[in-house]
mmCIF file of C-alpha atoms in Angstrom:
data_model
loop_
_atom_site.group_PDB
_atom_site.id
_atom_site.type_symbol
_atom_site.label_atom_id
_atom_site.label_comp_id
_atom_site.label_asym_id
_atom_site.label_seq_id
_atom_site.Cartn_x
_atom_site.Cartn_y
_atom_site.Cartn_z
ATOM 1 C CA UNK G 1 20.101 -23.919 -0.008
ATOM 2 C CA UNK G 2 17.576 -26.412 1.354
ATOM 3 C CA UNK G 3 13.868 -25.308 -0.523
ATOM 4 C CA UNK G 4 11.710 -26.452 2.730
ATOM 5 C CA UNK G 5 11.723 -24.927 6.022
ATOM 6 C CA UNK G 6 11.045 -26.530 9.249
ATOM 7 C CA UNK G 7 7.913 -24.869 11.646
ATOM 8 C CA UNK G 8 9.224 -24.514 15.409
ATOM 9 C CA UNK G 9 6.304 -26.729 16.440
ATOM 10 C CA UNK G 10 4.946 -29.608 15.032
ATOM 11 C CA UNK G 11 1.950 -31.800 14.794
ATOM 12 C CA UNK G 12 3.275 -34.097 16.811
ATOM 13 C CA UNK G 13 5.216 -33.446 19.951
ATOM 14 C CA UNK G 14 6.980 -30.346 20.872
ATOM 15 C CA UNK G 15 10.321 -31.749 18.852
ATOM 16 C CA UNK G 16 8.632 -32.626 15.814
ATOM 17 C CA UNK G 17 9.608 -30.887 13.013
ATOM 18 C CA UNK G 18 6.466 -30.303 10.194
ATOM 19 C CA UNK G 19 8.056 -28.984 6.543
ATOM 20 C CA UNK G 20 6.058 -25.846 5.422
ATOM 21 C CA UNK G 21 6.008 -24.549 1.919
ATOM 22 C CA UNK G 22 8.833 -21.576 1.201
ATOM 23 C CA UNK G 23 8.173 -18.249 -0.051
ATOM 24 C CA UNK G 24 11.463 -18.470 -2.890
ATOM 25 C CA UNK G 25 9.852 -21.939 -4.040
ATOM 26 C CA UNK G 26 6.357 -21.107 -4.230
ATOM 27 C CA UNK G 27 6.130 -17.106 -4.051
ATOM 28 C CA UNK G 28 3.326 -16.688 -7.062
ATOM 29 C CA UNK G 29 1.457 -19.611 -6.284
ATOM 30 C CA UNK G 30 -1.926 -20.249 -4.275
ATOM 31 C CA UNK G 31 -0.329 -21.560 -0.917
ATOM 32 C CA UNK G 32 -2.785 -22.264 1.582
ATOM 33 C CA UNK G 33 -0.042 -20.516 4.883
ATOM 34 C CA UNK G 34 0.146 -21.796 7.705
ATOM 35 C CA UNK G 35 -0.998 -19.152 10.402
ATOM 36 C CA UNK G 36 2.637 -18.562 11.702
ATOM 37 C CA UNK G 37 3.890 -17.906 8.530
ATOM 38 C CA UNK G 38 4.755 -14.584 7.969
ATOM 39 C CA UNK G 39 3.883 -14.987 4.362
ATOM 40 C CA UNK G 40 0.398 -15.381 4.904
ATOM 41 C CA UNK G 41 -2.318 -13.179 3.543
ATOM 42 C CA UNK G 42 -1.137 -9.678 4.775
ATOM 43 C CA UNK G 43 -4.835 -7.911 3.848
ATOM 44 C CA UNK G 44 -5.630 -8.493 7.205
ATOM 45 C CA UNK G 45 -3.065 -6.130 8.051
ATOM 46 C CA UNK G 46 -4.348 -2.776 9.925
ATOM 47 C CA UNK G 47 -1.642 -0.136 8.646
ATOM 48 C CA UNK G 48 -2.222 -1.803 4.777
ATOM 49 C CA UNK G 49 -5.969 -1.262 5.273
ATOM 50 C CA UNK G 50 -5.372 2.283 6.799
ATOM 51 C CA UNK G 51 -3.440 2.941 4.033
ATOM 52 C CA UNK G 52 -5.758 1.178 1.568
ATOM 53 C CA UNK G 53 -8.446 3.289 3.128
ATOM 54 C CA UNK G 54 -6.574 6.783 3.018
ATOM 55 C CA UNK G 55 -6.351 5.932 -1.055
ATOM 56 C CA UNK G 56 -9.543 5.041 -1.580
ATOM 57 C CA UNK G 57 -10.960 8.604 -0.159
ATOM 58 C CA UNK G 58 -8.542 10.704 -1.662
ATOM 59 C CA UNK G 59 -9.348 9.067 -5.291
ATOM 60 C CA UNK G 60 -13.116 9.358 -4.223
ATOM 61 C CA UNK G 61 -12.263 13.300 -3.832
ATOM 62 C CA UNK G 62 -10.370 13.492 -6.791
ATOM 63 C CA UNK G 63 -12.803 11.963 -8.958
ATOM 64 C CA UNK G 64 -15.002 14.797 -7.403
ATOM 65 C CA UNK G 65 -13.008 17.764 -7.753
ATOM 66 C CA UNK G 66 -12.052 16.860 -11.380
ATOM 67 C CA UNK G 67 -14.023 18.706 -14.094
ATOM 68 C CA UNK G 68 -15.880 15.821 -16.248
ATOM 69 C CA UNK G 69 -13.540 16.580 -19.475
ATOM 70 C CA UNK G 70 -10.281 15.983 -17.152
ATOM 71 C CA UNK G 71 -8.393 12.932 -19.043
ATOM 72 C CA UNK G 72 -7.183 12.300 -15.545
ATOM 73 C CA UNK G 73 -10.184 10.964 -14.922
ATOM 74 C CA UNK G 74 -9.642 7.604 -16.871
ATOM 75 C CA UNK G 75 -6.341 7.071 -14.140
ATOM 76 C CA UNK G 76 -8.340 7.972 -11.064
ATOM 77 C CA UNK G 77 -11.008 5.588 -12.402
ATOM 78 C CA UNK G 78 -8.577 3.237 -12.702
ATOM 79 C CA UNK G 79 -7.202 3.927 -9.050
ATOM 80 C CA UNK G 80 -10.722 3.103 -8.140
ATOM 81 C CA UNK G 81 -10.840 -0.061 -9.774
ATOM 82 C CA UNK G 82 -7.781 -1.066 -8.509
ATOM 83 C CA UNK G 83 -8.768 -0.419 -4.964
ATOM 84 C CA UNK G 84 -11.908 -2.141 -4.953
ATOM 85 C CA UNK G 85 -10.282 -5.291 -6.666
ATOM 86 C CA UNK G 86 -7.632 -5.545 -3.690
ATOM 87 C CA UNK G 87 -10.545 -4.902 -1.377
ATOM 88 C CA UNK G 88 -12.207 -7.981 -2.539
ATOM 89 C CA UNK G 89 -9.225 -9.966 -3.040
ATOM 90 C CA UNK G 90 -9.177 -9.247 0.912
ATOM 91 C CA UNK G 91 -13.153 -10.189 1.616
ATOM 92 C CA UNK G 92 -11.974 -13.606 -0.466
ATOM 93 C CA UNK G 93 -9.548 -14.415 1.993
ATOM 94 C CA UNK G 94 -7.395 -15.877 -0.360
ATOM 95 C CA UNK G 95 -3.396 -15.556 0.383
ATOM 96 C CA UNK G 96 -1.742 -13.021 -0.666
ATOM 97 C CA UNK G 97 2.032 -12.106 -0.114
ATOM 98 C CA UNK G 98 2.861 -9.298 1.857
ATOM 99 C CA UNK G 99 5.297 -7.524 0.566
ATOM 100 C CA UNK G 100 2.986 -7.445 -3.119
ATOM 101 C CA UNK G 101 0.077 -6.182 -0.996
ATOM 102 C CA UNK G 102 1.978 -3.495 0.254
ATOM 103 C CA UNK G 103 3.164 -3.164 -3.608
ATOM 104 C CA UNK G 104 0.151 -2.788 -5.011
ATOM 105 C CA UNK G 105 -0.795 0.292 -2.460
ATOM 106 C CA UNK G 106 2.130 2.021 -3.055
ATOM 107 C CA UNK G 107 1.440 1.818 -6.837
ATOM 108 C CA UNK G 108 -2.102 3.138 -6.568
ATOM 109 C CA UNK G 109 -0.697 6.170 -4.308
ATOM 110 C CA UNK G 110 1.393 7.037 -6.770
ATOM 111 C CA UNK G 111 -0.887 6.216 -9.775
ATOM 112 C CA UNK G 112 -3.680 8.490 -7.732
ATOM 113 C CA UNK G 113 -0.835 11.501 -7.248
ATOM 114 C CA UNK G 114 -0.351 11.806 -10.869
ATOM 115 C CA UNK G 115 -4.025 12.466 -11.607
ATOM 116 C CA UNK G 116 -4.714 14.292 -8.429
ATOM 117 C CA UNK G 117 -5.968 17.799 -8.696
ATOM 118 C CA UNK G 118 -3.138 20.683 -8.025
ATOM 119 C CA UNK G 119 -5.224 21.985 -5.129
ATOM 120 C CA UNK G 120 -5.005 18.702 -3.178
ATOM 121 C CA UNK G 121 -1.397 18.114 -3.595
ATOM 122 C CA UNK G 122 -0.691 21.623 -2.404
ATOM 123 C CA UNK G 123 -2.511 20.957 0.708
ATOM 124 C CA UNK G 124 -1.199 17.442 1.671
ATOM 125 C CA UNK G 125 2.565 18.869 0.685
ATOM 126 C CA UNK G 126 1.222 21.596 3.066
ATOM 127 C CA UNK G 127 0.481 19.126 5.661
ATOM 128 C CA UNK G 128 3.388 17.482 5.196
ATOM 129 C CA UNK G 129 5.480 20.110 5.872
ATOM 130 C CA UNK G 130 3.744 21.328 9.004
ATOM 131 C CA UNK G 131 4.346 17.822 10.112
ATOM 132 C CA UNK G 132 8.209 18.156 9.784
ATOM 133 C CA UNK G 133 8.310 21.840 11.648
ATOM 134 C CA UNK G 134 7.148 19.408 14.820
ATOM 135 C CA UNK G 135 10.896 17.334 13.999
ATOM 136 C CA UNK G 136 14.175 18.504 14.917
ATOM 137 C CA UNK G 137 15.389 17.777 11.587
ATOM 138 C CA UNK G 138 18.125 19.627 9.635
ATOM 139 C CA UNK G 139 16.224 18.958 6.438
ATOM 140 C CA UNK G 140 12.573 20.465 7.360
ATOM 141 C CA UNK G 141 13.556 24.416 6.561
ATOM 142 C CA UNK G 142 15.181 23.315 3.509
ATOM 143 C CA UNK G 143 11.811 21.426 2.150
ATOM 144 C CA UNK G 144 10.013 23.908 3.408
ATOM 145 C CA UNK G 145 11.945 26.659 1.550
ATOM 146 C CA UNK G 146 11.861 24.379 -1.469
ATOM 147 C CA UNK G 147 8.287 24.223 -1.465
ATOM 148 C CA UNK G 148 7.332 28.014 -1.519
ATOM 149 C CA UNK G 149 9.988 28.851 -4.513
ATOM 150 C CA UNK G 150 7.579 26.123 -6.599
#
């Protein structure tokens, strides 16, 4: 397994062939991308932003809604941190692998449902499921009916 890949177009003429760095040799490392690359800094990306975005509000409610002796308040904190480190790991403009980007938001959506108050989970399950009775989909009475025996 060859560790450089060839670009489709190079400096040169249209049949030159430039070698570009590969993600399984340097995946870790500060690689300056080139702009085809699709492992170049993802942050730029408008569905990890939106998402990005949707976590940094809900953990901006939670932190709200929480009483001030709530020990989830140290993870939502946290969440918060998090956020606003990726958010200026974006402004940087330094690369950043797409796949960890993606990663990291999934972790913090997780990390934030753990400390999020029962109230909001209800109503975003809630959500959820109203969503699914707009599908034809076998499984959306089941959830449903799962949901109101909790």
């Amino acid at each position: 397994m060859s560790s450089t890949t060839f670009s489709p177009r190079g400096a040169g003429s249209a049949g030159d062939a430039t070698p570009q760095a590969t993600p399984s040799r340097d995946v870790g490392r500060n690689v300056a991308w080139k702009s085809w690359s699709p492992w170049k800094s993802s942050l730029n990306d408008s569905m990890l932003n939106f998402s990005l975005s949707t976590i940094s509000v809900r953990a901006r409610q939670s932190r709200e809604l929480l009483p001030p002796n709530d020990p989830n308040i140290v993870l939502v904190d946290k969440v918060i941190t998090d956020i606003t480190a990726l958010e200026a790991k974006q402004a940087s403009g330094s690369p950043y692998n797409k796949d960890e980007a993606w990663n990291e938001v999934h972790r913090l959506d997780r990390m934030l449902a753990l400390a999020e108050p029962r109230e909001t989970l209800l109503g975003a399950i809630q959500r959820r499921l109203n969503d699914l009775d707009d599908e034809p989909m076998a499984s959306a009475a089941r959830s449903r009916a799962r949901f109101e025996t909790l």
